[in-house]
mmCIF file of C-alpha atoms in Angstrom:
data_model
loop_
_atom_site.group_PDB
_atom_site.id
_atom_site.type_symbol
_atom_site.label_atom_id
_atom_site.label_comp_id
_atom_site.label_asym_id
_atom_site.label_seq_id
_atom_site.Cartn_x
_atom_site.Cartn_y
_atom_site.Cartn_z
ATOM 1 C CA MET C 1 94.676 30.580 -29.117
ATOM 2 C CA ARG C 2 98.092 31.209 -30.712
ATOM 3 C CA THR C 3 98.658 27.451 -30.891
ATOM 4 C CA PHE C 4 95.314 26.927 -32.626
ATOM 5 C CA ALA C 5 96.043 29.688 -35.076
ATOM 6 C CA GLN C 6 99.381 28.114 -35.938
ATOM 7 C CA GLU C 7 97.822 24.687 -36.381
ATOM 8 C CA SER C 8 94.997 26.007 -38.540
ATOM 9 C CA GLY C 9 97.236 28.272 -40.661
ATOM 10 C CA GLN C 10 95.420 31.464 -39.580
ATOM 11 C CA SER C 11 96.487 34.582 -37.867
ATOM 12 C CA VAL C 12 95.428 35.308 -34.222
ATOM 13 C CA SER C 13 93.312 38.237 -35.436
ATOM 14 C CA GLU C 14 91.396 35.931 -37.828
ATOM 15 C CA VAL C 15 90.640 33.481 -35.056
ATOM 16 C CA VAL C 16 89.406 36.244 -32.757
ATOM 17 C CA ARG C 17 87.301 37.802 -35.537
ATOM 18 C CA ARG C 18 85.595 34.571 -36.352
ATOM 19 C CA GLY C 19 84.793 33.872 -32.718
ATOM 20 C CA LEU C 20 86.728 30.622 -32.714
ATOM 21 C CA ALA C 21 88.309 29.237 -29.548
ATOM 22 C CA TYR C 22 90.724 26.477 -28.742
ATOM 23 C CA VAL C 23 89.818 24.709 -25.509
ATOM 24 C CA THR C 24 92.267 22.398 -23.787
ATOM 25 C CA SER C 25 91.930 20.210 -20.725
ATOM 26 C CA GLU C 26 94.684 19.404 -18.292
ATOM 27 C CA PRO C 27 94.872 15.632 -17.822
ATOM 28 C CA GLY C 28 94.548 14.193 -14.294
ATOM 29 C CA PRO C 29 97.678 13.348 -12.331
ATOM 30 C CA TYR C 30 96.831 9.643 -12.220
ATOM 31 C CA ARG C 31 96.326 7.282 -15.141
ATOM 32 C CA PHE C 32 94.572 4.307 -13.451
ATOM 33 C CA HIS C 33 95.880 1.756 -15.920
ATOM 34 C CA GLY C 34 98.529 0.246 -13.665
ATOM 35 C CA ALA C 35 101.361 0.582 -16.083
ATOM 36 C CA GLU C 36 103.351 3.649 -15.185
ATOM 37 C CA GLY C 37 103.120 6.987 -13.411
ATOM 38 C CA PRO C 38 102.285 7.907 -9.799
ATOM 39 C CA SER C 39 99.862 5.769 -7.808
ATOM 40 C CA LEU C 40 96.856 7.301 -6.106
ATOM 41 C CA LEU C 41 96.846 4.697 -3.350
ATOM 42 C CA ARG C 42 100.585 5.083 -2.747
ATOM 43 C CA ASP C 43 100.351 8.881 -2.468
ATOM 44 C CA MET C 44 97.368 8.611 -0.119
ATOM 45 C CA PHE C 45 99.249 6.235 2.135
ATOM 46 C CA ALA C 46 102.349 8.377 2.074
ATOM 47 C CA VAL C 47 100.495 11.552 3.026
ATOM 48 C CA ARG C 48 98.458 9.786 5.690
ATOM 49 C CA THR C 49 101.551 8.277 7.373
ATOM 50 C CA GLY C 50 103.731 11.369 6.879
ATOM 51 C CA THR C 51 106.370 9.414 4.985
ATOM 52 C CA GLY C 52 105.655 10.872 1.581
ATOM 53 C CA GLU C 53 107.329 13.547 -0.436
ATOM 54 C CA HIS C 54 105.988 16.998 -1.086
ATOM 55 C CA GLU C 55 105.153 15.939 -4.672
ATOM 56 C CA ALA C 56 102.674 13.283 -3.395
ATOM 57 C CA GLU C 57 100.724 15.877 -1.425
ATOM 58 C CA GLU C 58 100.737 18.276 -4.456
ATOM 59 C CA ARG C 59 99.487 15.479 -6.770
ATOM 60 C CA LEU C 60 96.525 14.731 -4.461
ATOM 61 C CA ARG C 61 95.603 18.453 -4.379
ATOM 62 C CA ARG C 62 95.786 18.610 -8.190
ATOM 63 C CA PHE C 63 93.668 15.416 -8.479
ATOM 64 C CA GLN C 64 91.026 16.962 -6.162
ATOM 65 C CA ARG C 65 90.883 20.137 -8.298
ATOM 66 C CA TRP C 66 90.823 18.068 -11.506
ATOM 67 C CA HIS C 67 87.930 15.882 -10.248
ATOM 68 C CA GLY C 68 85.916 18.985 -9.305
ATOM 69 C CA ASP C 69 86.443 20.419 -12.818
ATOM 70 C CA VAL C 70 85.158 17.158 -14.415
ATOM 71 C CA SER C 71 82.034 17.125 -12.178
ATOM 72 C CA ALA C 72 81.306 20.765 -13.052
ATOM 73 C CA ARG C 73 81.828 20.100 -16.740
ATOM 74 C CA PHE C 74 79.131 17.383 -16.735
ATOM 75 C CA ALA C 75 76.662 19.072 -14.348
ATOM 76 C CA ALA C 76 73.705 18.516 -16.674
ATOM 77 C CA ASN C 77 70.505 16.483 -16.231
ATOM 78 C CA THR C 78 67.547 15.380 -18.254
ATOM 79 C CA THR C 79 65.263 18.009 -16.665
ATOM 80 C CA ASP C 80 67.452 20.935 -17.851
ATOM 81 C CA HIS C 81 68.067 19.359 -21.310
ATOM 82 C CA ALA C 82 64.790 17.555 -22.062
ATOM 83 C CA ALA C 83 64.867 18.632 -25.675
ATOM 84 C CA VAL C 84 67.839 16.325 -26.475
ATOM 85 C CA VAL C 85 66.167 13.262 -24.854
ATOM 86 C CA PRO C 86 63.304 12.266 -27.174
ATOM 87 C CA PRO C 87 60.586 9.933 -25.813
ATOM 88 C CA GLY C 88 60.850 6.327 -26.934
ATOM 89 C CA TYR C 89 58.938 3.068 -26.723
ATOM 90 C CA GLN C 90 59.719 -0.086 -24.785
ATOM 91 C CA ALA C 91 59.500 -3.491 -26.414
ATOM 92 C CA ALA C 92 56.442 -4.354 -24.339
ATOM 93 C CA PRO C 93 53.233 -5.347 -26.136
ATOM 94 C CA PHE C 94 50.995 -2.578 -27.407
ATOM 95 C CA VAL C 95 48.211 -1.765 -24.904
ATOM 96 C CA SER C 96 44.966 -1.863 -26.760
ATOM 97 C CA SER C 97 42.084 0.441 -25.883
ATOM 98 C CA LEU C 98 40.138 -2.564 -24.579
ATOM 99 C CA ILE C 99 40.944 -6.241 -24.479
ATOM 100 C CA GLU C 100 37.694 -8.127 -24.308
ATOM 101 C CA ASP C 101 37.125 -11.677 -23.189
ATOM 102 C CA ARG C 102 34.965 -14.064 -25.224
ATOM 103 C CA PRO C 103 32.742 -15.631 -22.490
ATOM 104 C CA LEU C 104 30.068 -16.834 -24.874
ATOM 105 C CA ARG C 105 32.480 -18.587 -27.152
ATOM 106 C CA ALA C 106 34.313 -20.096 -24.184
ATOM 107 C CA ALA C 107 30.982 -21.547 -22.997
ATOM 108 C CA LEU C 108 30.294 -23.426 -26.214
ATOM 109 C CA SER C 109 31.809 -26.845 -26.480
ATOM 110 C CA PRO C 110 33.248 -27.942 -28.683
ATOM 111 C CA VAL C 111 34.381 -25.152 -30.986
ATOM 112 C CA LEU C 112 34.926 -26.831 -34.334
ATOM 113 C CA THR C 113 37.253 -25.798 -37.150
ATOM 114 C CA LEU C 114 35.629 -24.274 -40.184
ATOM 115 C CA PRO C 115 37.617 -24.774 -43.419
ATOM 116 C CA ASN C 116 35.430 -22.768 -45.867
ATOM 117 C CA PRO C 117 32.028 -20.983 -46.154
ATOM 118 C CA THR C 118 30.186 -23.907 -47.692
ATOM 119 C CA PRO C 119 26.735 -24.351 -46.058
ATOM 120 C CA PHE C 120 26.130 -27.705 -44.359
ATOM 121 C CA THR C 121 23.209 -29.471 -42.702
ATOM 122 C CA LEU C 122 23.314 -31.292 -39.393
ATOM 123 C CA PRO C 123 20.650 -33.898 -38.458
ATOM 124 C CA THR C 124 18.806 -33.314 -35.201
ATOM 125 C CA THR C 125 16.196 -35.273 -33.255
ATOM 126 C CA VAL C 126 12.932 -33.436 -32.861
ATOM 127 C CA THR C 127 10.673 -36.004 -31.212
ATOM 128 C CA SER C 128 10.667 -39.742 -30.497
ATOM 129 C CA THR C 129 8.274 -42.175 -28.803
ATOM 130 C CA GLY C 130 8.636 -45.800 -27.733
ATOM 131 C CA ALA C 131 12.362 -45.934 -28.346
ATOM 132 C CA THR C 132 12.826 -48.594 -25.635
ATOM 133 C CA SER C 133 10.550 -50.843 -23.551
ATOM 134 C CA ASP C 134 10.661 -53.793 -21.208
ATOM 135 C CA HIS C 135 11.444 -57.070 -22.949
ATOM 136 C CA THR C 136 9.139 -60.108 -22.937
ATOM 137 C CA GLU C 137 10.699 -63.433 -23.752
ATOM 138 C CA GLY C 138 9.898 -64.585 -27.263
ATOM 139 C CA ALA C 139 8.483 -61.199 -28.314
ATOM 140 C CA ASN C 140 10.055 -58.641 -30.542
ATOM 141 C CA PRO C 141 9.976 -54.920 -29.487
ATOM 142 C CA THR C 142 7.290 -52.712 -30.868
ATOM 143 C CA GLU C 143 8.455 -50.365 -33.536
ATOM 144 C CA ALA C 144 9.237 -46.872 -32.256
ATOM 145 C CA THR C 145 8.636 -43.592 -34.036
ATOM 146 C CA ILE C 146 11.171 -40.764 -34.460
ATOM 147 C CA ALA C 147 11.047 -37.432 -36.241
ATOM 148 C CA ILE C 148 14.407 -36.259 -37.476
ATOM 149 C CA GLY C 149 14.971 -32.721 -38.451
ATOM 150 C CA GLY C 150 17.891 -30.822 -39.861
ATOM 151 C CA GLU C 151 19.625 -27.587 -39.077
ATOM 152 C CA THR C 152 21.299 -25.774 -41.937
ATOM 153 C CA VAL C 153 24.382 -23.872 -40.942
ATOM 154 C CA GLN C 154 25.508 -20.961 -43.128
ATOM 155 C CA PRO C 155 29.028 -19.708 -42.261
ATOM 156 C CA ALA C 156 29.625 -16.030 -42.650
ATOM 157 C CA GLY C 157 32.869 -14.231 -43.417
ATOM 158 C CA ILE C 158 34.185 -11.500 -41.208
ATOM 159 C CA HIS C 159 36.774 -9.106 -42.601
ATOM 160 C CA GLY C 160 38.511 -5.798 -41.988
ATOM 161 C CA MET C 161 41.157 -3.542 -43.489
ATOM 162 C CA TYR C 162 43.333 -0.571 -42.586
ATOM 163 C CA ARG C 163 45.239 1.508 -45.131
ATOM 164 C CA LEU C 164 48.448 3.095 -43.702
ATOM 165 C CA THR C 165 50.914 5.396 -45.403
ATOM 166 C CA ARG C 166 54.362 4.125 -46.041
ATOM 167 C CA GLU C 167 55.870 6.891 -43.882
ATOM 168 C CA LEU C 168 53.747 5.880 -40.874
ATOM 169 C CA VAL C 169 54.677 2.182 -41.236
ATOM 170 C CA ASP C 170 58.393 2.954 -41.592
ATOM 171 C CA ALA C 171 58.630 5.650 -38.878
ATOM 172 C CA SER C 172 56.324 4.327 -36.166
ATOM 173 C CA SER C 173 57.545 2.510 -33.072
ATOM 174 C CA PRO C 174 55.997 0.242 -32.049
ATOM 175 C CA ALA C 175 55.101 -0.790 -35.591
ATOM 176 C CA ALA C 176 51.787 0.703 -36.741
ATOM 177 C CA ASP C 177 50.937 -2.478 -38.580
ATOM 178 C CA ALA C 178 51.102 -4.532 -35.363
ATOM 179 C CA VAL C 179 48.828 -2.000 -33.633
ATOM 180 C CA ALA C 180 46.303 -2.053 -36.448
ATOM 181 C CA LEU C 181 46.174 -5.839 -36.695
ATOM 182 C CA GLN C 182 45.637 -6.203 -32.952
ATOM 183 C CA GLU C 183 42.804 -3.781 -33.081
ATOM 184 C CA MET C 184 41.176 -5.804 -35.882
ATOM 185 C CA ARG C 185 41.518 -8.964 -33.852
ATOM 186 C CA GLU C 186 39.760 -7.258 -30.920
ATOM 187 C CA SER C 187 36.973 -6.113 -33.186
ATOM 188 C CA TYR C 188 36.628 -9.669 -34.575
ATOM 189 C CA ALA C 189 36.283 -11.015 -31.047
ATOM 190 C CA ARG C 190 33.488 -8.561 -30.240
ATOM 191 C CA GLN C 191 31.672 -9.247 -33.499
ATOM 192 C CA THR C 192 31.673 -13.045 -33.025
ATOM 193 C CA GLU C 193 30.354 -12.645 -29.469
ATOM 194 C CA ALA C 194 27.478 -10.538 -30.865
ATOM 195 C CA LYS C 195 26.711 -13.330 -33.404
ATOM 196 C CA ILE C 196 26.509 -15.963 -30.661
ATOM 197 C CA ALA C 197 24.189 -13.757 -28.597
ATOM 198 C CA ALA C 198 21.982 -13.219 -31.635
ATOM 199 C CA GLU C 199 21.757 -16.966 -32.324
ATOM 200 C CA ILE C 200 20.795 -17.697 -28.743
ATOM 201 C CA ASP C 201 18.250 -14.861 -28.829
ATOM 202 C CA ARG C 202 16.774 -16.333 -31.962
ATOM 203 C CA ALA C 203 16.224 -19.650 -30.257
ATOM 204 C CA GLN C 204 14.599 -18.173 -27.140
ATOM 205 C CA SER C 205 12.404 -15.844 -29.187
ATOM 206 C CA GLY C 206 11.087 -18.736 -31.339
ATOM 207 C CA THR C 207 9.435 -21.878 -30.071
ATOM 208 C CA VAL C 208 9.238 -21.899 -26.275
ATOM 209 C CA THR C 209 7.897 -25.007 -24.620
ATOM 210 C CA GLY C 210 8.675 -24.581 -20.927
ATOM 211 C CA ASP C 211 8.617 -28.360 -20.590
ATOM 212 C CA ARG C 212 10.794 -31.332 -21.457
ATOM 213 C CA SER C 213 10.092 -31.231 -25.165
ATOM 214 C CA PRO C 214 13.327 -30.896 -27.167
ATOM 215 C CA ALA C 215 11.621 -28.690 -29.756
ATOM 216 C CA GLY C 216 11.735 -25.441 -27.907
ATOM 217 C CA ALA C 217 13.846 -23.359 -25.622
ATOM 218 C CA GLN C 218 13.218 -22.839 -21.914
ATOM 219 C CA VAL C 219 12.453 -19.256 -20.860
ATOM 220 C CA TYR C 220 12.424 -18.130 -17.245
ATOM 221 C CA THR C 221 11.294 -14.742 -16.071
ATOM 222 C CA ALA C 222 13.324 -14.177 -12.914
ATOM 223 C CA THR C 223 15.172 -11.613 -10.893
ATOM 224 C CA ALA C 224 18.860 -11.783 -10.089
ATOM 225 C CA THR C 225 18.083 -13.129 -6.583
ATOM 226 C CA GLU C 226 16.260 -16.081 -8.168
ATOM 227 C CA LEU C 227 19.224 -17.216 -10.244
ATOM 228 C CA LYS C 228 19.963 -20.418 -8.305
ATOM 229 C CA LYS C 229 16.286 -21.468 -8.376
ATOM 230 C CA THR C 230 16.226 -20.851 -12.117
ATOM 231 C CA MET C 231 19.291 -23.056 -12.564
ATOM 232 C CA VAL C 232 17.444 -25.931 -10.797
ATOM 233 C CA LYS C 233 14.419 -25.486 -13.098
ATOM 234 C CA PHE C 234 16.734 -25.654 -16.106
ATOM 235 C CA ALA C 235 18.418 -28.836 -14.853
ATOM 236 C CA THR C 236 14.989 -30.470 -14.412
ATOM 237 C CA ALA C 237 13.847 -29.553 -17.952
ATOM 238 C CA ARG C 238 17.208 -30.289 -19.626
ATOM 239 C CA ARG C 239 17.694 -33.493 -17.599
ATOM 240 C CA GLY C 240 21.257 -32.415 -16.989
ATOM 241 C CA ARG C 241 23.008 -29.890 -14.864
ATOM 242 C CA PRO C 242 23.987 -26.458 -16.231
ATOM 243 C CA ARG C 243 27.579 -25.978 -17.261
ATOM 244 C CA HIS C 244 27.628 -22.228 -17.970
ATOM 245 C CA VAL C 245 25.570 -19.205 -16.994
ATOM 246 C CA LEU C 246 26.135 -15.983 -18.970
ATOM 247 C CA LEU C 247 24.464 -12.822 -17.691
ATOM 248 C CA SER C 248 23.980 -9.323 -19.092
ATOM 249 C CA PRO C 249 26.072 -6.703 -17.279
ATOM 250 C CA ALA C 250 23.026 -5.326 -15.418
ATOM 251 C CA ILE C 251 21.744 -8.644 -14.087
ATOM 252 C CA ALA C 252 25.298 -9.809 -13.282
ATOM 253 C CA GLU C 253 25.801 -6.696 -11.143
ATOM 254 C CA ALA C 254 22.549 -7.390 -9.351
ATOM 255 C CA ALA C 255 23.381 -11.085 -8.899
ATOM 256 C CA ALA C 256 26.706 -10.216 -7.307
ATOM 257 C CA ASP C 257 24.974 -9.544 -4.004
ATOM 258 C CA VAL C 258 23.659 -13.110 -3.838
ATOM 259 C CA LEU C 259 26.671 -15.005 -5.263
ATOM 260 C CA ASP C 260 29.601 -16.030 -3.131
ATOM 261 C CA ASP C 261 32.662 -14.084 -4.366
ATOM 262 C CA SER C 262 35.043 -16.768 -3.084
ATOM 263 C CA THR C 263 33.935 -19.371 -5.667
ATOM 264 C CA GLY C 264 35.526 -17.761 -8.703
ATOM 265 C CA ASP C 265 38.672 -18.878 -10.531
ATOM 266 C CA ASP C 266 40.569 -17.989 -13.714
ATOM 267 C CA THR C 267 37.655 -19.276 -15.866
ATOM 268 C CA ALA C 268 34.731 -17.764 -14.034
ATOM 269 C CA MET C 269 33.837 -14.857 -11.784
ATOM 270 C CA TRP C 270 31.593 -17.155 -9.763
ATOM 271 C CA ARG C 271 30.721 -20.816 -9.530
ATOM 272 C CA SER C 272 27.390 -22.039 -8.311
ATOM 273 C CA MET C 273 26.191 -25.667 -8.260
ATOM 274 C CA GLY C 274 29.107 -26.623 -10.503
ATOM 275 C CA ALA C 275 28.297 -24.088 -13.217
ATOM 276 C CA ARG C 276 30.617 -21.247 -14.344
ATOM 277 C CA ILE C 277 28.924 -17.820 -14.068
ATOM 278 C CA ASN C 278 30.276 -14.903 -16.056
ATOM 279 C CA PRO C 279 28.977 -11.542 -17.364
ATOM 280 C CA ALA C 280 28.694 -11.385 -21.102
ATOM 281 C CA PRO C 281 28.714 -7.814 -22.548
ATOM 282 C CA ALA C 282 27.218 -9.066 -25.843
ATOM 283 C CA ILE C 283 23.962 -9.870 -24.020
ATOM 284 C CA ALA C 284 22.321 -6.425 -23.842
ATOM 285 C CA GLY C 285 19.370 -7.277 -21.559
ATOM 286 C CA GLY C 286 16.469 -4.908 -20.962
ATOM 287 C CA ALA C 287 12.722 -5.208 -20.437
ATOM 288 C CA GLY C 288 11.407 -8.412 -22.018
ATOM 289 C CA ALA C 289 14.705 -9.113 -23.720
ATOM 290 C CA LEU C 290 17.321 -11.778 -23.242
ATOM 291 C CA SER C 291 19.160 -10.952 -20.026
ATOM 292 C CA GLY C 292 20.981 -14.205 -19.419
ATOM 293 C CA VAL C 293 21.382 -17.753 -20.686
ATOM 294 C CA ILE C 294 21.958 -21.076 -19.032
ATOM 295 C CA LEU C 295 23.771 -23.678 -21.136
ATOM 296 C CA ALA C 296 24.445 -27.382 -20.707
ATOM 297 C CA ALA C 297 27.040 -29.319 -22.736
ATOM 298 C CA GLY C 298 26.688 -29.949 -26.465
ATOM 299 C CA ASP C 299 23.522 -27.996 -27.166
ATOM 300 C CA VAL C 300 24.932 -24.940 -28.965
ATOM 301 C CA TYR C 301 27.776 -25.315 -31.391
ATOM 302 C CA CYS C 302 30.283 -22.897 -32.830
ATOM 303 C CA TRP C 303 32.498 -23.154 -35.888
ATOM 304 C CA GLU C 304 35.418 -20.930 -36.524
ATOM 305 C CA SER C 305 38.247 -20.806 -39.053
ATOM 306 C CA PRO C 306 41.782 -19.680 -38.190
ATOM 307 C CA VAL C 307 41.842 -15.883 -38.358
ATOM 308 C CA LEU C 308 44.051 -14.822 -41.302
ATOM 309 C CA THR C 309 45.905 -11.571 -41.402
ATOM 310 C CA PHE C 310 47.460 -10.036 -44.537
ATOM 311 C CA ARG C 311 49.880 -7.266 -45.366
ATOM 312 C CA PHE C 312 49.921 -5.887 -48.907
ATOM 313 C CA ASP C 313 52.869 -3.600 -49.445
ATOM 314 C CA GLU C 314 52.443 -2.479 -53.028
ATOM 315 C CA ARG C 315 48.823 -3.122 -53.991
ATOM 316 C CA GLN C 316 48.223 0.658 -54.210
ATOM 317 C CA GLY C 317 51.742 1.485 -55.263
ATOM 318 C CA PRO C 318 54.597 2.224 -52.813
ATOM 319 C CA THR C 319 52.694 5.026 -51.033
ATOM 320 C CA TYR C 320 50.255 2.798 -49.029
ATOM 321 C CA VAL C 321 50.396 -0.395 -47.054
ATOM 322 C CA ASP C 322 47.109 -2.357 -46.703
ATOM 323 C CA LEU C 323 46.518 -4.503 -43.647
ATOM 324 C CA ALA C 324 43.582 -6.982 -43.758
ATOM 325 C CA LEU C 325 41.954 -9.679 -41.619
ATOM 326 C CA TYR C 326 39.618 -12.448 -42.721
ATOM 327 C CA GLY C 327 37.884 -15.367 -41.060
ATOM 328 C CA TYR C 328 34.785 -17.589 -41.239
ATOM 329 C CA PHE C 329 32.401 -18.015 -38.314
ATOM 330 C CA ALA C 330 29.156 -19.800 -37.622
ATOM 331 C CA CYS C 331 27.020 -20.585 -34.577
ATOM 332 C CA ARG C 332 23.855 -22.707 -34.273
ATOM 333 C CA VAL C 333 21.575 -23.907 -31.504
ATOM 334 C CA LEU C 334 21.142 -27.608 -32.275
ATOM 335 C CA ARG C 335 19.104 -28.542 -29.206
ATOM 336 C CA PRO C 336 16.751 -25.728 -28.172
ATOM 337 C CA ILE C 337 15.933 -27.405 -24.879
ATOM 338 C CA GLY C 338 19.539 -26.809 -23.927
ATOM 339 C CA VAL C 339 19.010 -23.073 -23.998
ATOM 340 C CA GLY C 340 17.667 -21.671 -20.735
ATOM 341 C CA ALA C 341 16.907 -18.005 -21.406
ATOM 342 C CA ILE C 342 16.531 -15.637 -18.519
ATOM 343 C CA ARG C 343 14.340 -12.567 -18.923
ATOM 344 C CA ASP C 344 14.920 -10.073 -16.154
ATOM 345 C CA ALA C 345 11.673 -9.664 -14.239
ATOM 346 C CA ALA C 346 13.001 -6.463 -12.648
ATOM 347 C CA ALA C 347 13.645 -4.722 -15.928
#
């Protein structure tokens, strides 16, 4: 204390009165840098063999006491001092509240790029007769008839926006803007799945032929245990095997008892007769409602633009940061016969 008082230019009484203290620590007897001074290994060997001097034994005792002092000095852990260890975040991706697959979109092939929201019309064949016949030498074929229709596709925009304070964006970890944009992408995925389900429901609620006419959808009232039989009926009407079967959560759960759980892969929970079978949460199901859909290839089309995300730092001044998402989407049933709608008979 007297030394500290001299170094600080104060009297001993002033140091005591102010509650100051001068703490020193005696250095260890060994330096461990290999340059000079006594050697710990040499002293241990000398004491063990009885050939050492008294100073070697004394240095080892002092080292043992010094090592115990250091351990006591740092006898603190995170449990006793949790207040000085604030929680942090790892660099792992943000875990969203729910990451939803897009089984309906994955079942539509191909998914075409949509550059803008301009409406467009696609020609479709409604009916045709006498398109081909057996040839007779020297005779021309009889003229056939065909009725061509058109389907107008109207793309729709999907957008979203979050407004965050500047303090939240600057202080959050992981970044709040990344969290908000990911949530908007998840919402976009759910909304587009609902649009596809609505378009398929429109087709199966309209003209229903139940035969091989391409003008209407095929509708089957069946229970979950009749799923495979229904797929065979669809293949007969469509004149092509089914590629995808999408089921409402309720009918998918009921069908699980009759489907082999060893047939799934990373693209489908089950496979049956070559078709991928998946639950589709966007198909609500219920009494008399669409509870499932069987699709072949190239009957239902989907158009989608790249999903654009924006960050506006000063649109509302420096206080707010606006995050936005925008994209165009369209879906259309071009061949109704390729839609095999399942209405749950048990509902």
